[in-house]
CSV table of C-alpha atoms in Angstrom, one decimal:
chain,number,residue,atom,x,y,z
A,515,MET,CA,-18.1,-15.3,-45.5
A,516,PRO,CA,-18.8,-14.7,-41.7
A,517,ALA,CA,-18.3,-11.2,-40.4
A,518,PRO,CA,-15.1,-10.7,-38.3
A,519,ALA,CA,-15.5,-11.3,-34.6
A,520,PRO,CA,-15.6,-8.0,-32.6
A,521,ALA,CA,-12.5,-7.4,-30.6
A,522,THR,CA,-11.6,-6.2,-27.1
A,523,ILE,CA,-9.4,-3.1,-26.7
A,524,VAL,CA,-7.0,-3.4,-23.8
A,525,TRP,CA,-6.5,0.1,-22.7
A,526,LEU,CA,-3.0,0.4,-21.2
A,527,LYS,CA,-2.5,3.1,-18.7
A,528,ARG,CA,-0.4,2.6,-15.5
A,529,ASP,CA,-0.2,-1.1,-16.1
A,530,LEU,CA,2.6,-1.5,-18.7
A,531,ARG,CA,3.3,-5.2,-18.6
A,532,ILE,CA,1.8,-8.4,-19.9
A,533,ASP,CA,2.3,-10.7,-16.9
A,534,ASP,CA,-0.5,-10.8,-14.3
A,535,HIS,CA,-2.4,-8.4,-16.4
A,536,THR,CA,-6.0,-9.2,-15.7
A,537,ALA,CA,-7.4,-6.8,-18.3
A,538,LEU,CA,-5.3,-8.5,-21.0
A,539,ALA,CA,-5.9,-12.0,-19.8
A,540,GLN,CA,-9.7,-11.6,-19.7
A,541,ALA,CA,-9.6,-9.9,-23.2
A,542,VAL,CA,-7.6,-12.8,-24.7
A,543,ALA,CA,-10.0,-15.3,-23.1
A,544,ARG,CA,-12.9,-13.6,-24.9
A,545,GLY,CA,-11.2,-13.7,-28.4
A,546,PRO,CA,-9.3,-11.2,-30.5
A,547,ALA,CA,-7.7,-8.4,-28.6
A,548,VAL,CA,-5.6,-5.4,-29.4
A,549,GLY,CA,-3.6,-3.2,-27.0
A,550,LEU,CA,-4.0,0.6,-27.0
A,551,TYR,CA,-1.8,3.3,-25.4
A,552,VAL,CA,-2.9,6.9,-25.7
A,553,TYR,CA,-0.8,10.1,-25.1
A,554,GLU,CA,-3.5,12.1,-23.4
A,555,PRO,CA,-3.4,15.9,-23.1
A,556,GLU,CA,-4.8,15.8,-19.5
A,557,VAL,CA,-2.0,13.6,-18.5
A,558,ILE,CA,0.9,15.2,-20.5
A,559,GLY,CA,-0.2,18.7,-19.5
A,560,ALA,CA,-0.7,18.1,-15.7
A,561,ALA,CA,1.5,20.1,-13.4
A,562,GLU,CA,2.7,16.9,-11.9
A,563,HIS,CA,4.0,15.5,-15.2
A,564,ASP,CA,7.6,15.6,-16.2
A,565,ALA,CA,9.5,14.4,-19.3
A,566,SER,CA,11.2,11.8,-17.2
A,567,HIS,CA,7.8,10.2,-16.5
A,568,LEU,CA,7.1,10.1,-20.3
A,569,GLU,CA,10.5,8.5,-21.0
A,570,PHE,CA,10.0,5.8,-18.4
A,571,VAL,CA,6.5,5.1,-19.8
A,572,ASN,CA,8.0,4.9,-23.3
A,573,GLY,CA,10.6,2.4,-22.2
A,574,CYS,CA,8.0,0.2,-20.7
A,575,LEU,CA,5.7,0.7,-23.8
A,576,ARG,CA,8.4,-0.5,-26.2
A,577,GLU,CA,9.0,-3.6,-24.1
A,578,VAL,CA,5.2,-4.3,-23.9
A,579,ARG,CA,4.9,-3.9,-27.7
A,580,ALA,CA,7.7,-6.4,-28.3
A,581,ALA,CA,6.3,-8.9,-25.9
A,582,MET,CA,2.8,-8.6,-27.5
A,583,ALA,CA,4.3,-8.9,-31.0
A,584,ALA,CA,6.1,-12.1,-30.0
A,585,ARG,CA,2.7,-13.6,-29.1
A,586,GLY,CA,1.0,-12.4,-32.3
A,587,GLY,CA,-0.5,-9.3,-30.7
A,588,ARG,CA,-0.3,-5.6,-31.4
A,589,VAL,CA,-0.3,-2.4,-29.3
A,590,LEU,CA,-1.7,0.7,-31.1
A,591,VAL,CA,-0.3,4.1,-30.0
A,592,ARG,CA,-2.4,7.2,-30.5
A,593,ARG,CA,-2.4,10.8,-29.3
A,594,GLY,CA,-5.6,12.7,-28.2
A,595,ARG,CA,-8.5,12.4,-25.8
A,596,MET,CA,-9.5,8.9,-25.1
A,597,PRO,CA,-13.1,9.1,-26.2
A,598,ASP,CA,-12.0,10.8,-29.4
A,599,VAL,CA,-9.4,8.1,-30.1
A,600,LEU,CA,-12.0,5.3,-29.6
A,601,ALA,CA,-14.4,7.0,-32.0
A,602,GLU,CA,-11.5,7.4,-34.6
A,603,LEU,CA,-10.6,3.8,-34.3
A,604,ARG,CA,-14.2,2.7,-34.9
A,605,ALA,CA,-14.5,5.1,-37.8
A,606,ALA,CA,-11.2,3.6,-39.3
A,607,GLY,CA,-12.8,0.1,-39.3
A,608,LEU,CA,-11.7,-1.5,-36.0
A,609,LEU,CA,-14.6,-3.7,-34.8
A,610,PHE,CA,-14.7,-3.8,-31.0
A,611,ASP,CA,-17.4,-4.4,-28.5
A,612,ALA,CA,-15.5,-4.1,-25.2
A,613,VAL,CA,-12.8,-2.0,-23.6
A,614,HIS,CA,-10.8,-3.6,-20.8
A,615,ALA,CA,-8.7,-1.5,-18.4
A,616,HIS,CA,-7.3,-1.6,-14.9
A,617,GLU,CA,-8.8,0.7,-12.2
A,618,GLU,CA,-6.7,3.8,-11.7
A,619,THR,CA,-6.6,5.9,-8.6
A,620,GLY,CA,-5.2,9.0,-10.2
A,621,LEU,CA,-5.6,12.7,-10.4
A,622,GLU,CA,-8.9,14.5,-10.8
A,623,ALA,CA,-8.1,14.9,-14.5
A,624,THR,CA,-7.8,11.1,-15.1
A,625,PHE,CA,-10.9,10.5,-12.9
A,626,GLU,CA,-13.0,12.8,-15.1
A,627,ARG,CA,-11.4,11.2,-18.2
A,628,ASP,CA,-12.6,7.8,-17.0
A,629,LYS,CA,-16.1,9.1,-16.6
A,630,ARG,CA,-16.0,10.4,-20.2
A,631,VAL,CA,-14.9,7.0,-21.4
A,632,THR,CA,-17.7,5.3,-19.5
A,633,ARG,CA,-20.2,7.6,-21.1
A,634,TRP,CA,-18.8,7.2,-24.6
A,635,CYS,CA,-18.8,3.4,-24.2
A,636,ALA,CA,-22.4,3.3,-22.9
A,637,ALA,CA,-23.6,5.5,-25.8
A,638,ALA,CA,-21.6,3.4,-28.4
A,639,GLY,CA,-22.8,0.0,-27.1
A,640,VAL,CA,-19.3,-0.9,-25.9
A,641,ARG,CA,-18.8,-2.8,-22.7
A,642,PHE,CA,-16.3,-1.0,-20.5
A,643,VAL,CA,-14.8,-3.2,-17.8
A,644,GLU,CA,-12.3,-2.1,-15.2
A,645,PHE,CA,-10.3,-4.7,-13.2
A,646,PRO,CA,-8.6,-4.1,-9.8
A,647,GLN,CA,-4.8,-3.7,-10.0
A,648,PHE,CA,-3.8,-3.0,-6.4
A,649,GLY,CA,-5.4,-3.8,-3.0
A,650,VAL,CA,-7.6,-0.7,-3.3
A,651,VAL,CA,-11.3,-1.6,-2.9
A,652,ARG,CA,-13.8,0.2,-5.1
A,653,PRO,CA,-16.2,1.1,-3.7
A,654,LEU,CA,-15.4,0.8,0.0
A,655,ALA,CA,-18.3,1.4,2.4
A,656,LYS,CA,-16.1,1.5,5.5
A,657,ARG,CA,-12.5,0.9,6.6
A,658,ASP,CA,-13.3,-1.9,9.0
A,659,GLY,CA,-12.0,-5.2,7.5
A,660,TRP,CA,-10.0,-3.5,4.8
A,661,ALA,CA,-6.8,-5.4,5.6
A,662,ARG,CA,-8.6,-8.8,5.1
A,663,LYS,CA,-9.9,-7.6,1.8
A,664,TRP,CA,-6.4,-6.6,0.8
A,665,ALA,CA,-5.0,-10.0,1.8
A,666,ARG,CA,-7.6,-11.9,-0.2
A,667,ARG,CA,-6.9,-9.9,-3.3
A,668,MET,CA,-3.1,-10.1,-3.0
A,669,ASN,CA,-3.1,-13.8,-2.1
A,670,ALA,CA,-5.2,-14.7,-5.1
A,671,GLU,CA,-3.6,-16.6,-8.0
A,672,ALA,CA,-1.7,-14.5,-10.4
A,673,SER,CA,-2.2,-14.9,-14.2
A,674,ASP,CA,0.7,-15.7,-16.5
A,675,ALA,CA,1.3,-13.8,-19.7
A,676,PRO,CA,-0.9,-15.2,-22.4
A,677,PRO,CA,1.1,-17.5,-24.7
A,678,ARG,CA,-0.8,-16.3,-27.8
A,679,ILE,CA,-2.8,-13.1,-28.6
A,680,ASP,CA,-5.1,-13.1,-31.6
A,681,THR,CA,-5.1,-9.8,-33.3
A,682,PRO,CA,-8.5,-8.8,-34.8
A,683,ALA,CA,-8.7,-9.0,-38.5
A,684,SER,CA,-10.3,-5.6,-38.6
A,685,ALA,CA,-7.1,-4.0,-37.3
A,686,ALA,CA,-5.1,-5.1,-40.4
A,687,GLY,CA,-5.4,-1.7,-42.0
A,688,LEU,CA,-4.5,0.4,-39.0
A,689,ALA,CA,-1.1,1.9,-38.4
A,690,ASP,CA,0.6,0.9,-35.2
A,691,GLY,CA,1.4,4.5,-34.3
A,692,GLU,CA,4.7,6.0,-33.1
A,693,VAL,CA,6.1,6.0,-29.6
A,694,LEU,CA,6.5,9.8,-29.0
A,695,GLY,CA,9.3,11.5,-27.1
A,696,PRO,CA,9.1,14.8,-25.1
A,697,ALA,CA,9.9,17.1,-28.0
A,698,ARG,CA,7.1,15.6,-30.2
A,699,LEU,CA,4.6,16.2,-27.3
A,700,GLY,CA,5.7,19.7,-26.5
A,701,LEU,CA,7.5,18.9,-23.3
A,702,PRO,CA,10.8,20.5,-22.2
A,703,ALA,CA,13.6,18.0,-21.9
A,704,SER,CA,14.1,16.4,-18.5
A,705,GLU,CA,17.0,17.6,-16.4
A,706,LYS,CA,17.3,14.1,-15.0
A,707,ASP,CA,20.3,12.1,-16.2
A,708,GLN,CA,20.6,9.3,-13.6
A,709,VAL,CA,17.2,7.6,-13.6
A,710,GLN,CA,16.6,3.9,-13.2
A,711,PRO,CA,15.8,1.8,-16.3
A,712,PRO,CA,12.2,1.1,-17.2
A,713,GLY,CA,10.4,-2.1,-18.2
A,714,GLU,CA,9.1,-5.5,-17.0
A,715,ARG,CA,12.5,-7.2,-17.2
A,716,ALA,CA,14.1,-4.4,-15.1
A,717,ALA,CA,11.3,-4.6,-12.6
A,718,TRP,CA,11.8,-8.4,-12.1
A,719,ASP,CA,15.6,-8.0,-11.9
A,720,THR,CA,15.1,-5.2,-9.3
A,721,LEU,CA,12.7,-7.4,-7.2
A,722,SER,CA,15.0,-10.4,-7.3
A,723,SER,CA,18.1,-8.4,-6.4
A,724,PHE,CA,16.3,-6.8,-3.4
A,725,LEU,CA,14.9,-10.0,-2.0
A,726,TYR,CA,18.1,-12.0,-2.4
A,727,GLU,CA,21.0,-9.6,-2.5
A,728,ARG,CA,20.4,-6.0,-1.5
A,729,GLY,CA,17.6,-6.2,1.2
A,730,GLU,CA,19.3,-7.7,4.2
A,731,ARG,CA,19.7,-4.3,6.0
A,732,TYR,CA,16.6,-2.7,4.6
A,733,ARG,CA,15.3,-1.7,8.0
A,734,THR,CA,18.3,0.3,8.9
A,735,GLU,CA,19.5,1.5,5.4
A,736,MET,CA,16.1,2.7,4.3
A,737,SER,CA,16.5,5.9,6.3
A,738,SER,CA,19.8,6.9,4.9
A,739,PRO,CA,20.2,8.8,1.6
A,740,VAL,CA,23.5,7.1,1.2
A,741,ASP,CA,22.7,3.5,2.0
A,742,GLY,CA,19.1,3.7,0.9
A,743,TRP,CA,20.1,4.0,-2.8
A,744,ASP,CA,20.8,0.3,-2.8
A,745,GLY,CA,19.2,-0.8,0.4
A,746,CYS,CA,15.7,0.2,-0.5
A,747,SER,CA,13.7,-2.0,-2.8
A,748,ARG,CA,13.7,0.6,-5.7
A,749,LEU,CA,10.4,-0.9,-7.0
A,750,SER,CA,8.4,2.2,-6.5
A,751,ALA,CA,8.6,3.5,-10.1
A,752,HIS,CA,7.9,0.0,-11.5
A,753,LEU,CA,4.8,-0.3,-9.3
A,754,ALA,CA,3.7,3.2,-10.2
A,755,TYR,CA,3.6,2.5,-13.9
A,756,GLY,CA,2.6,-1.2,-13.6
A,757,ALA,CA,5.8,-2.7,-15.0
A,758,ILE,CA,5.2,-5.4,-12.4
A,759,SER,CA,2.0,-6.2,-10.4
A,760,MET,CA,1.7,-5.7,-6.7
A,761,ARG,CA,0.4,-9.2,-6.5
A,762,ARG,CA,3.6,-10.7,-8.0
A,763,VAL,CA,5.7,-8.6,-5.6
A,764,HIS,CA,3.6,-9.8,-2.7
A,765,HIS,CA,3.8,-13.5,-3.7
A,766,ALA,CA,7.6,-13.3,-4.2
A,767,THR,CA,8.0,-11.6,-0.8
A,768,GLU,CA,5.9,-14.3,0.9
A,769,VAL,CA,8.0,-17.0,-0.8
A,770,ARG,CA,11.2,-15.3,0.4
A,771,LEU,CA,9.8,-15.0,4.0
A,772,GLY,CA,9.1,-18.8,3.9
A,773,GLU,CA,12.7,-19.5,2.9
A,774,LEU,CA,14.1,-17.2,5.6
A,775,SER,CA,11.9,-18.8,8.2
A,776,GLU,CA,13.4,-22.2,7.3
A,777,ALA,CA,16.9,-20.7,7.6
A,778,GLY,CA,16.4,-20.0,11.3
A,779,VAL,CA,18.5,-17.7,13.4
A,780,ASP,CA,21.1,-17.1,10.8
A,781,ALA,CA,18.6,-15.2,8.7
A,782,LYS,CA,17.2,-13.0,11.5
A,783,GLU,CA,18.2,-9.7,10.0
A,784,TRP,CA,17.1,-10.7,6.6
A,785,ARG,CA,13.7,-11.9,8.0
A,786,GLY,CA,13.1,-8.6,9.9
A,787,SER,CA,13.9,-6.5,6.8
A,788,ILE,CA,11.7,-8.5,4.4
A,789,THR,CA,8.9,-8.5,7.0
A,790,SER,CA,9.2,-4.7,7.1
A,791,PHE,CA,9.1,-4.5,3.4
A,792,ALA,CA,5.9,-6.7,3.3
A,793,LYS,CA,4.2,-4.2,5.6
A,794,ARG,CA,5.1,-1.4,3.1
A,795,LEU,CA,3.2,-3.1,0.4
A,796,ARG,CA,0.1,-2.9,2.5
A,797,TRP,CA,1.0,0.7,3.4
A,798,HIS,CA,1.1,1.5,-0.3
A,799,CYS,CA,-2.5,0.5,-0.8
A,800,HIS,CA,-3.7,1.9,2.5
A,801,PHE,CA,-2.7,5.4,1.5
A,802,THR,CA,-4.0,5.0,-2.1
A,803,GLN,CA,-7.4,3.9,-0.6
A,804,LYS,CA,-7.6,7.4,1.0
A,805,LEU,CA,-7.6,9.1,-2.4
A,806,GLU,CA,-9.9,6.5,-3.9
A,807,ASP,CA,-12.4,7.2,-1.1
A,808,GLU,CA,-12.0,11.0,-1.2
A,809,PRO,CA,-10.7,12.3,-4.5
A,810,ALA,CA,-10.8,15.9,-3.2
A,811,ILE,CA,-7.7,15.2,-1.1
A,812,GLU,CA,-5.8,16.2,-4.2
A,813,HIS,CA,-7.0,19.7,-3.8
A,814,ARG,CA,-8.1,20.4,-0.2
A,815,ASN,CA,-7.2,19.6,3.4
A,816,ILE,CA,-8.4,16.2,4.6
A,817,ASN,CA,-9.3,17.9,7.8
A,818,ARG,CA,-11.2,21.1,6.9
A,819,ALA,CA,-10.5,22.7,10.3
A,820,TYR,CA,-7.0,23.5,9.0
A,821,ASP,CA,-8.4,25.5,6.0
A,822,GLY,CA,-6.8,29.0,6.1
A,823,MET,CA,-3.9,28.0,8.4
A,824,ARG,CA,-1.5,28.6,5.5
A,825,VAL,CA,-1.9,30.8,2.4
A,826,GLU,CA,-3.1,28.3,-0.2
A,827,ASP,CA,-3.5,30.3,-3.4
A,828,GLN,CA,-0.1,31.3,-4.9
A,829,ALA,CA,-1.8,34.4,-6.4
A,830,ASP,CA,-2.1,35.6,-2.8
A,831,TRP,CA,1.6,34.9,-1.9
A,832,ASP,CA,3.8,37.8,-0.9
A,833,ASP,CA,7.4,38.2,-1.9
A,834,GLU,CA,8.6,36.3,1.2
A,835,HIS,CA,6.4,33.3,0.3
A,836,TRP,CA,7.9,33.3,-3.2
A,837,ARG,CA,11.5,33.8,-1.9
A,838,ARG,CA,11.1,30.7,0.4
A,839,PHE,CA,9.4,28.6,-2.3
A,840,GLU,CA,12.0,29.3,-5.0
A,841,ALA,CA,14.9,28.7,-2.6
A,842,TRP,CA,13.4,25.3,-1.6
A,843,CYS,CA,12.8,24.3,-5.2
A,844,ALA,CA,16.3,25.2,-6.2
A,845,GLY,CA,18.0,23.5,-3.3
A,846,ARG,CA,19.4,26.8,-1.9
A,847,THR,CA,17.8,27.0,1.6
A,848,GLY,CA,21.2,27.0,3.4
A,849,TYR,CA,20.4,23.7,5.1
A,850,PRO,CA,22.8,21.1,3.4
A,851,MET,CA,20.6,18.1,3.9
A,852,VAL,CA,17.5,19.8,2.5
A,853,ASP,CA,19.5,21.2,-0.4
A,854,ALA,CA,21.3,18.0,-1.2
A,855,CYS,CA,18.1,16.0,-1.3
A,856,MET,CA,16.4,18.5,-3.6
A,857,ARG,CA,19.4,18.5,-6.0
A,858,CYS,CA,19.6,14.8,-6.0
A,859,LEU,CA,15.9,14.5,-6.7
A,860,ARG,CA,16.0,16.9,-9.6
A,861,ARG,CA,18.8,14.8,-11.2
A,862,THR,CA,17.7,11.3,-10.4
A,863,GLY,CA,14.0,11.3,-9.8
A,864,TRP,CA,14.4,9.5,-6.5
A,865,ILE,CA,15.3,9.9,-2.8
A,866,ASN,CA,14.5,7.7,0.1
A,867,PHE,CA,11.3,8.0,2.1
A,868,ARG,CA,12.7,9.7,5.2
A,869,MET,CA,14.3,12.4,3.1
A,870,ARG,CA,11.0,12.9,1.3
A,871,ALA,CA,9.3,13.4,4.6
A,872,MET,CA,12.0,15.9,5.6
A,873,LEU,CA,11.6,17.9,2.4
A,874,ALA,CA,7.8,18.1,3.0
A,875,SER,CA,8.3,18.9,6.7
A,876,PHE,CA,10.8,21.7,6.0
A,877,ALA,CA,8.5,23.3,3.3
A,878,SER,CA,5.4,23.1,5.5
A,879,TYR,CA,6.8,24.0,8.9
A,880,HIS,CA,10.1,25.8,8.6
A,881,LEU,CA,9.0,27.8,5.5
A,882,TRP,CA,5.3,27.7,6.4
A,883,LEU,CA,4.2,27.0,2.8
A,884,HIS,CA,0.9,25.4,1.8
A,885,TRP,CA,1.3,21.8,0.9
A,886,LYS,CA,-0.4,22.0,-2.5
A,887,PRO,CA,2.3,23.8,-4.6
A,888,THR,CA,5.1,22.1,-2.8
A,889,ALA,CA,3.4,18.7,-3.3
A,890,GLN,CA,3.0,19.4,-7.0
A,891,PHE,CA,6.6,20.4,-7.4
A,892,LEU,CA,7.8,17.2,-5.8
A,893,ALA,CA,5.3,15.1,-7.8
A,894,HIS,CA,6.8,16.6,-10.9
A,895,HIS,CA,10.2,15.3,-9.9
A,896,PHE,CA,9.4,12.0,-8.3
A,897,LEU,CA,9.9,9.4,-11.1
A,898,ASP,CA,7.6,7.1,-9.0
A,899,PHE,CA,4.8,9.7,-8.5
A,900,GLU,CA,1.7,7.8,-7.4
A,901,PRO,CA,-1.1,10.2,-6.7
A,902,GLY,CA,-2.8,8.0,-4.2
A,903,ILE,CA,0.3,7.8,-2.0
A,904,HIS,CA,1.6,11.3,-2.7
A,905,TYR,CA,-1.2,13.6,-1.7
A,906,PRO,CA,-2.5,11.8,1.4
A,907,GLN,CA,1.2,11.4,2.6
A,908,PHE,CA,2.0,15.0,1.9
A,909,GLN,CA,-1.0,16.2,3.9
A,910,MET,CA,0.1,13.9,6.8
A,911,GLN,CA,3.6,15.3,6.7
A,912,SER,CA,2.1,18.8,6.6
A,913,GLY,CA,0.1,18.3,9.8
A,914,VAL,CA,-3.4,18.9,8.3
A,915,THR,CA,-5.0,15.4,8.9
A,916,GLY,CA,-5.7,15.8,12.6
A,917,ILE,CA,-5.2,12.1,13.1
A,918,ASN,CA,-1.5,11.6,12.6
A,919,THR,CA,1.5,12.5,14.8
A,920,VAL,CA,2.9,15.9,13.8
A,921,ARG,CA,6.6,15.5,12.9
A,922,ILE,CA,8.8,18.5,12.4
A,923,TYR,CA,12.2,17.2,11.2
A,924,SER,CA,15.4,19.0,12.1
A,925,PRO,CA,17.4,19.1,8.9
A,926,THR,CA,20.6,19.5,11.0
A,927,LYS,CA,19.8,16.4,13.1
A,928,GLN,CA,18.9,14.4,9.9
A,929,ALA,CA,22.3,15.4,8.4
A,930,LYS,CA,24.2,14.3,11.5
A,931,ASP,CA,22.2,11.1,11.9
A,932,GLN,CA,21.9,9.9,8.3
A,933,ASP,CA,25.0,11.5,6.7
A,934,PRO,CA,27.6,12.1,9.5
A,935,THR,CA,30.6,12.3,7.2
A,936,GLY,CA,28.8,14.3,4.5
A,937,VAL,CA,29.2,11.7,1.7
A,938,PHE,CA,25.7,12.5,0.3
A,939,ILE,CA,25.9,16.2,1.0
A,940,ARG,CA,29.3,16.6,-0.7
A,941,ARG,CA,28.2,14.7,-3.8
A,942,TRP,CA,25.3,17.0,-4.5
A,943,ILE,CA,26.7,20.4,-3.2
A,944,PRO,CA,30.1,20.9,-4.7
A,945,HIS,CA,30.8,24.1,-2.7
A,946,LEU,CA,30.7,22.1,0.5
A,947,ARG,CA,33.2,19.4,-0.6
A,948,GLU,CA,36.1,20.8,1.4
A,949,VAL,CA,34.1,21.7,4.5
A,950,PRO,CA,35.4,19.7,7.5
A,951,ASP,CA,33.1,16.9,8.9
A,952,GLU,CA,32.3,18.8,12.1
A,953,PHE,CA,30.7,21.7,10.1
A,954,ILE,CA,29.1,19.8,7.2
A,955,ALA,CA,25.6,19.7,8.8
A,956,GLU,CA,25.9,23.4,9.8
A,957,PRO,CA,28.3,25.2,7.5
A,958,TRP,CA,27.1,28.6,8.7
A,959,THR,CA,28.9,27.9,12.0
A,960,MET,CA,32.3,27.7,10.4
A,961,PRO,CA,34.8,30.4,11.5
A,962,ALA,CA,35.9,32.8,8.7
A,963,LEU,CA,39.3,31.2,8.4
A,964,THR,CA,37.7,27.7,8.1
A,965,GLN,CA,35.4,29.1,5.4
A,966,GLN,CA,38.5,30.5,3.6
A,967,LEU,CA,40.4,27.2,3.8
A,968,ALA,CA,37.4,25.2,2.6
A,969,GLY,CA,36.8,27.6,-0.3
A,970,CYS,CA,33.3,28.2,0.8
A,971,SER,CA,32.1,31.6,1.8
A,972,ILE,CA,28.7,31.4,3.5
A,973,GLY,CA,26.3,33.9,2.0
A,974,GLU,CA,28.3,33.9,-1.3
A,975,ASP,CA,29.3,30.4,-2.4
A,976,TYR,CA,26.6,28.8,-0.3
A,977,PRO,CA,23.6,30.5,1.2
A,978,SER,CA,23.0,31.3,4.8
A,979,PRO,CA,20.1,29.5,6.4
A,980,ILE,CA,16.8,30.9,5.0
A,981,VAL,CA,15.2,30.6,8.4
A,982,GLU,CA,16.4,29.9,11.9
A,983,HIS,CA,15.4,26.4,13.0
A,984,ARG,CA,14.5,27.0,16.6
A,985,ALA,CA,12.3,30.0,15.9
A,986,ALA,CA,10.6,28.4,12.9
A,987,TYR,CA,10.0,25.2,14.9
A,988,ALA,CA,8.5,27.1,17.8
A,989,SER,CA,6.3,29.1,15.5
A,990,ALA,CA,5.0,26.1,13.5
A,991,LYS,CA,4.3,24.1,16.7
A,992,ALA,CA,2.2,27.0,18.1
A,993,ARG,CA,0.3,27.5,14.9
A,994,VAL,CA,-0.5,23.8,14.4
A,995,TYR,CA,-1.5,23.1,17.9
A,996,ALA,CA,-3.7,26.2,18.0
A,997,VAL,CA,-5.8,24.5,15.4
A,998,LYS,CA,-5.4,20.9,16.5
A,999,GLY,CA,-6.7,21.7,20.0
A,1000,SER,CA,-9.8,23.4,18.8
A,1001,ALA,CA,-13.3,21.9,19.0
A,1002,PRO,CA,-13.9,22.0,15.2
A,1003,ALA,CA,-10.6,20.2,14.6
A,1004,ARG,CA,-11.4,17.5,17.1
A,1005,THR,CA,-14.8,17.0,15.5
A,1006,GLU,CA,-13.3,16.8,12.0
A,1007,SER,CA,-10.6,14.4,13.3
A,1008,THR,CA,-13.3,12.0,14.3
A,1009,ARG,CA,-14.8,12.1,10.8
A,1010,VAL,CA,-11.4,11.7,9.2
A,1011,TYR,CA,-10.5,8.7,11.3
A,1012,GLU,CA,-13.8,7.0,10.6
A,1013,LYS,CA,-13.2,7.4,6.9
A,1014,HIS,CA,-9.5,6.9,6.5
A,1015,GLY,CA,-8.0,5.6,9.8
A,1016,SER,CA,-5.9,2.4,9.8
A,1017,ARG,CA,-7.8,1.1,12.8
A,1018,GLN,CA,-4.5,0.6,14.6
A,1019,ARG,CA,-3.8,1.9,18.1
A,1020,PRO,CA,-2.8,5.7,17.9
A,1021,PRO,CA,1.0,6.2,18.1
A,1022,GLN,CA,2.4,6.9,21.5
A,1023,GLY,CA,5.2,9.2,22.5
A,1024,ARG,CA,6.2,12.7,21.6
A,1025,ALA,CA,3.9,14.5,19.2
A,1026,MET,CA,6.6,16.8,17.8
A,1027,ARG,CA,10.2,15.9,16.8
A,1028,ALA,CA,13.0,18.4,16.7
């Protein structure tokens, strides 16, 4: 009797789907294949990880398992360090000679994990193959021509889900393993109770509803925390965990743009919005490429001339640093738009991009806090946390790249512009629900009688502003430009641009925004 054919393990990470899954498609083409998902301590224990991330993953994982089973396949679930799990599977009798996975631009912990898997496979005589998932190029010698490389990859033909998956005979005696919830993995329960549903079906429904129903006013609604809830694509979590491929989203977007072009002038607003969305798909990979090219961005300033501008190590923070940080985290800074956004995020795992930028700006400039602890806190609460976008973006919003326009958002102006009647603010800050519209952005300016009538005493029911905007703005501007104008910063900025710049003309106009 011939020996069983060796199998390919398809290692599922942030690619929880079966459609347009190159690692799976190539494994099935080779012969028997089995999926594997591992709850890894370096992922579960990361400061950025939250139980809401795990629950979203588990929802995707259950759907992937069902889809694989319907095609004759299996997904094994294990807990432990990936090299140890591979060794245990081999010892249990699973015959495999290859591990397929998608490339991941993640945290340092997962980068080091991938290196350990590479070493284990080399020592065990197992072929470890990683396939691109996004438009991120590995390795990238220089940024010139990156956009063309992105387009070639995204325009390539997508692969359909395999109609049949042959499970290796040597896996017959192996238990499938359980999908584990937060309590089983030692995680505190998530405080989020209004998160979007996970899974491949939900991802496709979300894409379709955006391109054909919700997206017409995307360009204008994306800035508003009120309208952005439905007006934004809401695909970010699905892309972050791979419930749908970037290529599929790109293809569907191009098809929709073709339809809108044929519709002519009647579809002008639709066409402008979907064109803007298409640019965001490139932007996603542009920022992720930065972390791919320079993993240290997770930990240190992109532009080293800004080292020491803020106190980085929390062990060196004084009481005022901690007072500001804790108020920002709790949504009790006294600035309604900042606080409403933080409270919304902590309950739902999502806010729109402009409000994310405002939260980062307020922490970095008004409160003068180093970006790393504030970035980790937001990463913990963003359901769609994507390291390659998050850390480069946070550094840009904190003014430490040297190549980007420095933007200091006024939380009062953002409230007046994006939530003029206080719909969003009142939803998330109950004590401000009876405050008149003319005071909702600046409740501390209410006369005493108005406070009494609104049932909101400033300093008691709702805090006074933690800092004064004009003074904080002026101080931050002086500090940032003292570094930005220095010779070391200019030299470093040249290096940063050569390595990470988009190769587009530098933005014109005012450098600071009040």
